[in-house]
Short mmCIF file of C-alpha atoms in Angstrom, two decimals:
data_model
loop_
_atom_site.label_atom_id
_atom_site.label_comp_id
_atom_site.label_asym_id
_atom_site.label_seq_id
_atom_site.Cartn_x
_atom_site.Cartn_y
_atom_site.Cartn_z
CA LEU A 1 109.45 126.94 131.50
CA ILE A 2 110.80 123.71 132.94
CA THR A 3 107.27 122.34 133.22
CA SER A 4 106.51 123.29 129.61
CA LEU A 5 109.65 121.61 128.34
CA THR A 6 108.85 118.50 130.34
CA LEU A 7 105.32 118.31 128.98
CA GLY A 8 106.52 119.00 125.45
CA ALA A 9 108.98 116.12 125.65
CA GLU A 10 106.38 113.66 126.96
CA VAL A 11 105.89 110.61 124.75
CA ILE A 12 102.35 109.24 124.37
CA THR A 13 102.28 105.45 124.40
CA ILE A 14 99.67 103.99 122.07
CA VAL A 15 98.66 100.32 122.19
CA GLU A 16 95.88 98.78 120.12
CA GLU A 17 93.21 99.21 122.81
CA LYS A 18 94.19 102.84 123.43
CA ALA A 19 94.10 103.62 119.71
CA VAL A 20 90.57 102.20 119.42
CA GLU A 21 89.45 104.12 122.51
CA LEU A 22 90.76 107.44 121.19
CA ALA A 23 89.30 106.81 117.73
CA LEU A 24 85.85 106.13 119.15
CA GLU A 25 86.02 109.32 121.18
CA SER A 26 87.06 111.56 118.29
CA ASN A 27 85.42 110.09 115.18
CA ILE A 28 83.06 112.74 113.77
CA SER A 29 80.82 110.37 111.79
CA LEU A 30 80.28 108.27 114.90
CA LYS A 31 79.45 111.35 117.01
CA LYS A 32 76.86 112.48 114.44
CA GLN A 33 75.27 109.04 114.42
CA GLU A 34 75.18 108.98 118.23
CA ILE A 35 73.25 112.28 118.10
CA ASN A 36 70.77 110.70 115.68
CA GLU A 37 70.40 107.77 118.04
CA SER A 38 69.89 110.11 120.99
CA ASN A 39 67.08 111.92 119.15
CA ALA A 40 65.43 108.59 118.27
CA ILE A 41 65.61 107.52 121.92
CA LEU A 42 63.96 110.80 122.95
CA ASP A 43 61.14 110.08 120.49
CA LYS A 44 60.84 106.57 121.90
CA LYS A 45 60.62 107.78 125.50
CA SER A 46 57.96 110.35 124.59
CA SER A 47 56.02 108.12 122.18
CA TYR A 48 53.05 107.76 124.58
CA ASN A 49 52.42 111.50 124.40
CA VAL A 50 49.90 110.76 121.64
CA PHE A 51 47.51 109.53 124.35
CA ILE A 52 47.72 112.77 126.34
CA PRO A 53 44.76 115.06 125.64
CA ARG A 54 45.43 118.40 124.00
CA PHE A 55 44.81 121.34 126.33
CA GLU A 56 44.26 124.83 124.97
CA GLY A 57 43.31 128.12 126.57
CA VAL A 58 41.80 130.99 124.58
CA GLY A 59 41.08 134.59 125.57
CA VAL A 60 39.13 136.87 123.21
CA MET A 61 38.22 140.54 123.56
CA GLN A 62 35.38 141.24 121.15
CA ASP A 63 33.20 144.18 120.18
CA SER A 64 29.95 143.43 118.32
CA ASN A 65 28.44 145.82 115.79
CA THR A 66 24.95 145.30 117.26
CA ALA A 67 23.80 144.57 120.76
CA GLN A 68 22.70 141.02 121.46
CA VAL A 69 19.48 140.20 123.29
CA VAL A 70 19.16 137.39 125.75
CA PRO A 71 16.15 135.23 124.83
CA MET A 72 13.29 135.02 127.32
CA THR A 73 14.47 138.06 129.32
CA ASN A 74 15.00 140.42 126.39
CA ASN A 75 17.97 141.86 128.27
CA GLU A 76 20.64 143.39 126.09
CA ILE A 77 24.20 142.12 126.32
CA PRO A 78 26.81 144.88 126.02
CA THR A 79 28.52 144.97 122.66
CA THR A 80 31.96 144.81 124.30
CA ASN A 81 32.86 141.70 126.25
CA PHE A 82 35.69 139.34 127.04
CA VAL A 83 35.44 135.59 126.45
CA GLY A 84 37.84 133.14 128.11
CA SER A 85 37.76 129.38 127.58
CA VAL A 86 39.73 126.20 128.22
CA GLU A 87 39.40 123.19 125.93
CA ALA A 88 40.61 119.59 126.30
CA SER A 89 40.40 117.28 123.30
CA ILE A 90 41.71 113.95 122.11
CA PHE A 91 41.27 111.90 118.92
CA LEU A 92 41.68 108.13 119.09
CA ASN A 93 42.50 105.62 116.36
CA PRO A 94 43.93 102.05 116.56
CA GLY A 95 46.82 103.32 114.45
CA LEU A 96 48.13 105.29 117.44
CA PHE A 97 49.43 102.04 118.95
CA ASP A 98 51.34 101.30 115.75
CA GLY A 99 52.72 104.85 115.91
CA VAL A 100 54.16 104.10 119.34
CA LYS A 101 55.68 100.85 118.09
CA LEU A 102 57.06 102.67 115.05
CA LEU A 103 58.98 105.16 117.19
CA ASN A 104 60.40 102.28 119.23
CA ARG A 105 61.60 100.49 116.11
CA ASN A 106 63.07 103.68 114.70
CA ALA A 107 65.17 103.90 117.86
CA ASP A 108 66.32 100.31 117.28
CA VAL A 109 67.32 101.22 113.71
CA GLU A 110 69.45 104.14 114.91
CA SER A 111 71.04 101.96 117.60
CA LEU A 112 72.03 99.41 114.97
CA LYS A 113 73.45 102.18 112.78
CA THR A 114 75.53 103.38 115.73
CA ALA A 115 76.78 99.84 116.40
CA LYS A 116 77.66 99.49 112.70
CA GLU A 117 79.55 102.79 112.71
CA ARG A 118 81.45 101.76 115.86
CA ALA A 119 82.41 98.43 114.29
CA VAL A 120 83.76 100.18 111.19
CA VAL A 121 85.79 102.64 113.29
CA ILE A 122 87.23 99.79 115.36
CA LYS A 123 88.19 97.76 112.29
CA ASP A 124 89.71 100.71 110.43
CA THR A 125 91.65 101.88 113.49
CA LYS A 126 93.11 98.43 114.11
CA ILE A 127 94.13 98.09 110.46
CA TYR A 128 95.73 101.57 110.50
CA PHE A 129 97.57 100.75 113.75
CA TYR A 130 99.08 97.56 112.33
CA THR A 131 99.81 99.27 109.01
CA LEU A 132 102.10 101.58 110.94
CA LEU A 133 103.69 98.62 112.72
CA LEU A 134 104.21 96.94 109.33
CA LEU A 135 105.90 100.04 107.89
CA ARG A 136 108.07 100.36 110.97
CA SER A 137 109.12 96.71 110.74
CA GLN A 138 109.86 97.07 107.04
CA ILE A 139 111.99 100.11 107.87
CA ASP A 140 113.89 98.10 110.48
CA VAL A 141 114.57 95.28 108.00
CA THR A 142 115.67 97.76 105.33
CA ARG A 143 117.99 99.48 107.81
CA ASP A 144 119.49 96.11 108.70
CA ILE A 145 120.09 95.51 105.00
CA ILE A 146 121.77 98.92 104.60
CA ASP A 147 123.88 98.42 107.73
CA THR A 148 125.07 95.05 106.45
CA LEU A 149 125.85 96.49 103.02
CA GLU A 150 127.74 99.41 104.56
CA SER A 151 129.83 97.05 106.66
CA ARG A 152 130.57 94.89 103.64
CA TYR A 153 131.39 97.94 101.53
CA ASN A 154 133.88 99.17 104.15
CA GLN A 155 135.47 95.75 104.29
CA VAL A 156 135.67 95.38 100.50
CA LYS A 157 136.98 98.96 100.26
CA LYS A 158 139.82 98.08 102.62
CA ASN A 159 140.61 94.98 100.59
CA TYR A 160 140.48 97.03 97.40
CA ASP A 161 142.80 99.67 98.82
CA SER A 162 145.17 96.92 99.88
CA GLY A 163 145.01 95.32 96.46
CA TYR A 164 143.30 92.12 97.63
CA THR A 165 140.15 92.57 95.50
CA ASP A 166 139.26 94.12 92.18
CA GLU A 167 137.24 97.24 91.43
CA LEU A 168 134.31 95.24 90.05
CA SER A 169 133.68 93.61 93.43
CA LEU A 170 133.76 97.01 95.09
CA LEU A 171 131.30 98.45 92.57
CA GLU A 172 128.91 95.54 93.00
CA VAL A 173 128.66 96.17 96.74
CA GLU A 174 128.35 99.93 96.23
CA VAL A 175 125.54 99.51 93.70
CA SER A 176 123.62 97.24 96.09
CA LEU A 177 124.08 99.78 98.90
CA GLU A 178 122.94 102.79 96.88
CA SER A 179 119.97 100.84 95.49
CA ALA A 180 118.72 100.13 99.02
CA ARG A 181 118.78 103.75 100.22
CA PRO A 182 115.82 105.03 98.09
CA THR A 183 113.68 102.16 99.41
CA LEU A 184 114.38 103.29 102.97
CA VAL A 185 113.58 106.91 102.14
CA LYS A 186 110.23 105.96 100.60
CA LEU A 187 109.32 103.77 103.55
CA GLU A 188 110.19 106.52 106.04
CA GLN A 189 108.15 109.08 104.08
CA SER A 190 105.17 106.72 103.95
CA TYR A 191 105.47 106.04 107.68
CA SER A 192 105.70 109.75 108.51
CA LEU A 193 102.62 110.62 106.44
CA SER A 194 100.65 107.69 107.83
CA LEU A 195 101.61 108.65 111.37
CA GLN A 196 100.33 112.21 110.82
CA ASN A 197 97.01 110.87 109.54
CA PHE A 198 96.83 108.47 112.46
CA LYS A 199 97.33 111.32 114.95
CA TYR A 200 94.60 113.28 113.21
CA GLN A 201 92.18 110.37 113.48
CA LEU A 202 92.92 109.96 117.18
CA ASN A 203 92.73 113.73 117.82
CA ILE A 204 96.37 113.87 118.98
CA ASP A 205 98.34 117.07 118.47
CA GLN A 206 100.71 116.79 115.51
CA GLU A 207 103.59 118.11 117.63
CA SER A 208 103.16 115.33 120.18
CA GLU A 209 105.46 112.34 119.99
CA ILE A 210 103.79 108.94 120.15
CA SER A 211 105.20 105.49 120.67
CA LEU A 212 103.37 102.57 119.08
CA VAL A 213 103.58 99.44 121.21
CA GLY A 214 102.52 96.19 119.62
CA GLU A 215 103.58 93.17 117.62
CA ILE A 216 102.42 92.50 114.10
CA GLY A 217 102.96 88.79 114.65
CA GLN A 218 100.22 87.37 116.89
CA GLU A 219 98.78 84.05 117.97
CA PHE A 220 96.63 82.39 115.37
CA LYS A 221 92.83 82.40 115.53
CA GLU A 222 91.26 79.87 113.24
CA TYR A 223 87.65 79.94 112.05
CA ASP A 224 85.54 77.28 110.39
CA PHE A 225 82.89 78.22 107.87
CA GLU A 226 80.01 76.59 109.80
CA SER A 227 80.54 78.82 112.86
CA VAL A 228 81.01 81.88 110.65
CA GLN A 229 77.79 81.11 108.76
CA LYS A 230 75.89 80.77 112.04
CA ALA A 231 77.33 84.02 113.37
CA LEU A 232 76.36 85.80 110.16
CA GLN A 233 72.71 84.84 110.57
CA THR A 234 72.53 86.02 114.19
CA ASN A 235 75.13 88.78 114.64
CA ASN A 236 75.70 90.52 111.31
CA LEU A 237 74.63 94.13 111.75
CA ASP A 238 73.70 94.64 108.10
CA ILE A 239 71.24 91.75 108.24
CA GLN A 240 69.83 93.00 111.55
CA LEU A 241 69.43 96.46 110.06
CA LEU A 242 67.52 95.09 107.06
CA ASP A 243 65.25 93.03 109.32
CA THR A 244 64.52 96.01 111.55
CA ASN A 245 63.84 98.27 108.57
CA LYS A 246 61.38 95.64 107.31
CA GLU A 247 59.56 95.76 110.65
CA VAL A 248 59.48 99.56 110.40
CA LEU A 249 57.86 99.35 106.96
CA LYS A 250 55.29 96.84 108.22
CA LEU A 251 54.38 99.19 111.06
CA GLN A 252 54.15 102.10 108.61
CA LEU A 253 51.82 99.99 106.47
CA SER A 254 49.58 99.09 109.40
CA LEU A 255 49.56 102.69 110.62
CA LYS A 256 48.65 103.96 107.13
CA LYS A 257 45.76 101.51 106.82
CA PHE A 258 44.33 102.36 110.23
CA MET A 259 44.58 106.12 109.70
CA THR A 260 43.10 105.83 106.20
CA PHE A 261 40.26 103.33 106.53
CA ILE A 262 39.26 103.49 110.22
CA PRO A 263 37.22 106.46 111.58
CA ASN A 264 38.73 108.71 114.23
CA LEU A 265 36.89 108.92 117.55
CA GLY A 266 37.23 112.32 119.21
CA PHE A 267 36.30 113.76 122.58
CA SER A 268 36.23 117.46 123.40
CA TYR A 269 35.29 119.39 126.51
CA THR A 270 35.17 123.19 126.67
CA LYS A 271 34.64 125.37 129.72
CA GLY A 272 34.42 129.15 129.36
CA THR A 273 33.33 132.39 130.93
CA LEU A 274 31.92 135.62 129.50
CA TYR A 275 32.73 138.98 131.06
CA ASN A 276 30.44 141.77 129.87
CA ASP A 277 31.64 145.29 129.23
CA PRO A 278 35.11 144.82 130.77
CA LEU A 279 36.19 148.38 129.95
CA ASP A 280 33.38 150.28 131.70
CA SER A 281 31.82 148.01 134.27
CA ASP A 282 32.81 147.32 137.83
CA ASN A 283 35.34 144.51 137.67
CA TRP A 284 34.04 143.08 140.91
CA ASP A 285 30.41 142.97 139.82
CA ARG A 286 29.52 139.28 139.73
CA ASP A 287 26.50 139.95 137.52
CA ASN A 288 28.82 140.80 134.66
CA PHE A 289 30.16 137.21 134.50
CA SER A 290 28.53 134.29 132.69
CA ASP A 291 30.20 131.01 133.78
CA ASP A 292 27.89 128.52 132.16
CA THR A 293 29.45 128.59 128.69
CA GLY A 294 31.07 125.48 127.24
CA ASP A 295 30.17 122.02 125.96
CA PHE A 296 31.19 118.36 125.72
CA LYS A 297 31.43 116.75 122.30
CA VAL A 298 31.87 113.21 121.01
CA MET A 299 32.97 113.19 117.39
CA LEU A 300 33.38 110.51 114.75
CA SER A 301 35.23 111.60 111.62
CA MET A 302 36.48 109.91 108.50
CA ASN A 303 37.88 111.03 105.16
CA PHE A 304 36.13 109.09 102.35
CA THR A 305 38.42 110.30 99.57
CA PRO A 306 41.04 107.51 100.19
CA LEU A 307 38.34 104.92 99.47
CA LEU A 308 38.39 105.91 95.80
CA PRO A 309 40.46 103.72 93.41
CA ASN A 310 44.03 104.96 92.85
CA SER A 311 43.73 107.56 95.60
CA LEU A 312 46.93 109.03 96.97
CA GLU A 313 46.67 106.94 100.14
CA ARG A 314 46.12 103.70 98.22
CA VAL A 315 49.14 104.44 96.02
CA GLU A 316 51.28 105.06 99.12
CA ILE A 317 50.13 101.74 100.60
CA LYS A 318 51.17 99.94 97.41
CA LYS A 319 54.58 101.65 97.54
CA ILE A 320 55.12 100.51 101.13
CA ASN A 321 54.24 96.93 100.12
CA ASN A 322 56.74 97.16 97.28
CA GLY A 323 59.35 98.48 99.73
CA ILE A 324 58.83 95.41 101.94
CA LYS A 325 59.28 93.08 98.95
CA SER A 326 62.42 94.97 97.95
CA LEU A 327 63.89 94.57 101.45
CA GLU A 328 63.18 90.83 101.36
CA LEU A 329 65.09 90.54 98.09
CA SER A 330 67.91 92.70 99.46
CA ARG A 331 68.19 90.37 102.45
CA LYS A 332 68.54 87.31 100.21
CA GLU A 333 71.11 89.11 98.09
CA LEU A 334 73.03 90.25 101.17
CA ILE A 335 73.13 86.75 102.65
CA GLN A 336 74.40 85.33 99.37
CA GLY A 337 77.13 87.95 99.17
CA LEU A 338 78.14 87.53 102.81
CA THR A 339 78.23 83.76 102.41
CA VAL A 340 80.64 83.97 99.48
CA GLN A 341 82.68 86.61 101.29
CA GLY A 342 82.77 84.51 104.46
CA ILE A 343 84.01 81.44 102.59
CA LYS A 344 86.81 83.48 101.02
CA MET A 345 87.79 85.13 104.32
CA VAL A 346 87.97 81.82 106.19
CA GLN A 347 90.02 80.27 103.39
CA ASP A 348 92.35 83.30 103.20
CA ILE A 349 92.96 83.15 106.95
CA LYS A 350 93.76 79.43 106.81
CA THR A 351 96.06 80.01 103.84
CA SER A 352 97.80 82.86 105.64
CA ILE A 353 98.41 80.71 108.72
CA THR A 354 99.93 77.98 106.53
CA LEU A 355 102.14 80.50 104.71
CA GLN A 356 103.34 82.06 107.96
CA LYS A 357 104.35 78.70 109.35
CA SER A 358 106.16 77.94 106.10
CA LEU A 359 107.88 81.34 106.04
CA ASN A 360 109.07 80.93 109.62
CA GLY A 361 110.70 77.70 108.57
CA THR A 362 112.15 79.39 105.48
CA ILE A 363 113.65 82.15 107.64
CA ASP A 364 115.35 79.58 109.89
CA LEU A 365 116.81 77.77 106.88
CA ALA A 366 117.85 81.02 105.21
CA GLN A 367 119.59 82.20 108.39
CA ARG A 368 121.44 78.89 108.68
CA ARG A 369 122.46 79.06 105.02
CA LEU A 370 123.71 82.63 105.43
CA ASP A 371 125.80 81.70 108.47
CA LEU A 372 127.43 78.79 106.66
CA THR A 373 127.95 80.79 103.46
CA TYR A 374 129.57 83.64 105.37
CA ASP A 375 131.90 81.22 107.17
CA SER A 376 132.88 79.70 103.83
CA TYR A 377 133.43 83.18 102.37
CA ASN A 378 135.78 84.04 105.23
CA GLN A 379 137.63 80.81 104.53
CA GLY A 380 137.87 81.74 100.86
CA THR A 381 135.71 78.89 99.54
CA LYS A 382 132.68 81.03 98.64
CA GLU A 383 132.32 84.12 96.49
CA LEU A 384 130.91 87.42 97.71
CA LEU A 385 128.02 87.04 95.27
CA GLU A 386 126.94 83.87 97.06
CA VAL A 387 126.90 85.71 100.40
CA GLU A 388 124.76 88.46 98.90
CA SER A 389 122.40 85.88 97.44
CA ALA A 390 121.99 84.22 100.84
CA GLU A 391 121.35 87.60 102.49
CA ASN A 392 118.77 88.53 99.85
CA ASP A 393 116.93 85.27 100.40
CA LEU A 394 116.83 85.85 104.17
CA ASN A 395 115.66 89.45 103.89
CA SER A 396 113.07 88.54 101.28
CA ALA A 397 111.68 85.85 103.60
CA ARG A 398 111.55 88.32 106.51
CA LEU A 399 109.67 90.88 104.42
CA ASN A 400 107.30 88.23 103.06
CA LEU A 401 106.53 87.09 106.60
CA LEU A 402 105.75 90.66 107.69
CA GLY A 403 103.42 91.10 104.73
CA GLU A 404 101.65 87.82 105.44
CA GLN A 405 101.27 88.64 109.15
CA TYR A 406 99.67 91.92 108.14
CA ASN A 407 97.35 90.21 105.64
CA TYR A 408 96.28 87.78 108.36
CA LEU A 409 95.39 90.58 110.78
CA VAL A 410 93.44 92.49 108.13
CA GLY A 411 91.49 89.31 107.38
CA ILE A 412 90.78 88.71 111.07
CA PHE A 413 89.59 92.28 111.68
CA SER A 414 87.37 92.26 108.59
CA LEU A 415 85.86 88.90 109.55
CA GLU A 416 85.25 90.06 113.13
CA GLU A 417 83.35 93.08 111.82
CA MET A 418 81.28 90.92 109.48
CA ILE A 419 80.21 88.44 112.19
CA GLY A 420 79.66 91.10 114.85
CA GLU A 421 82.72 90.45 117.01
CA SER A 422 84.47 93.85 116.63
CA ARG A 423 85.34 95.23 120.05
#
């Protein structure tokens, strides 16, 4: 019982790296894609099986309606006999080499899809982690606001009871206090729901208590568009996926042409034995066996139907060519879109850094103003409304800074995913 209570009270500490690790381990979509990649790798490793001859063994018990006569000797062969044979065969075509390459490239496609899925999970998990930190920080600021308003209300209430202030001043403070409480309730509800979803994504029991450790304010990372543009061309997974899919289509095209317009060369070797009258004869009588059956064949085969105009194979070849052209256009369109998106992301990050620096300065000034205003209020030279105004300006600046710090991180994580730096 003591052990159970101890385990039940254990708090799980979650930092950014731990959150990403748990998300990668428990994400269902990623696990399914990893299975697809594993199957593609199995196909890649076994792709050279097409060059292994096909071996087949056949055993036939047969009963003929009429007796067969052996030429030259005129000896009758019993109507009942057993035939056993082993055959090895292989058909060769230059397209087989493209088939091997095709399986290798398919494995590369699935690997890129897995990397893309991992990058999305990493980005989304980081954003969710810092969303929770943002909500928690907003809750802290709102609680500070409520605590300050409660203290002021108690002070004004004492002054009102002593006859040093009027009822209007008391009501103004009370209205501000009661207006702040619903905001706190909504933030706490949002945080609670988000935390439950976060636990679900990380495969953590809902009854477990977790502690998020991290700071929403971080050191700045600045990007210039030239380096982002270069990284897009070399590291963007969507572009790599399009390029690899184009290679796959080219291999499919080459394979289709070889298999359609080039004859197949086949080799076959059969070795068999004939056992006469297996039901009635002496099984150990060597004269009942005929071991000289079998043959070796060299075959050349080709289907001439695809040579006709508008045959099914020719239509499929045209469709593959159209698919390659479509991928080339998609690549141009993707690069254009990513370029515009990259310019905006870099600019948004630079703007966010500038705003954060400005808001930090605003917070310092607002804090100094509040201190001086409160001192003047205590000396009787400032009104309570001026103190509240100074506090509102400070709290507004703090909340704006939190929001901008969050926007900066979201921009960084999204840009890292786009240029292939998500880890």
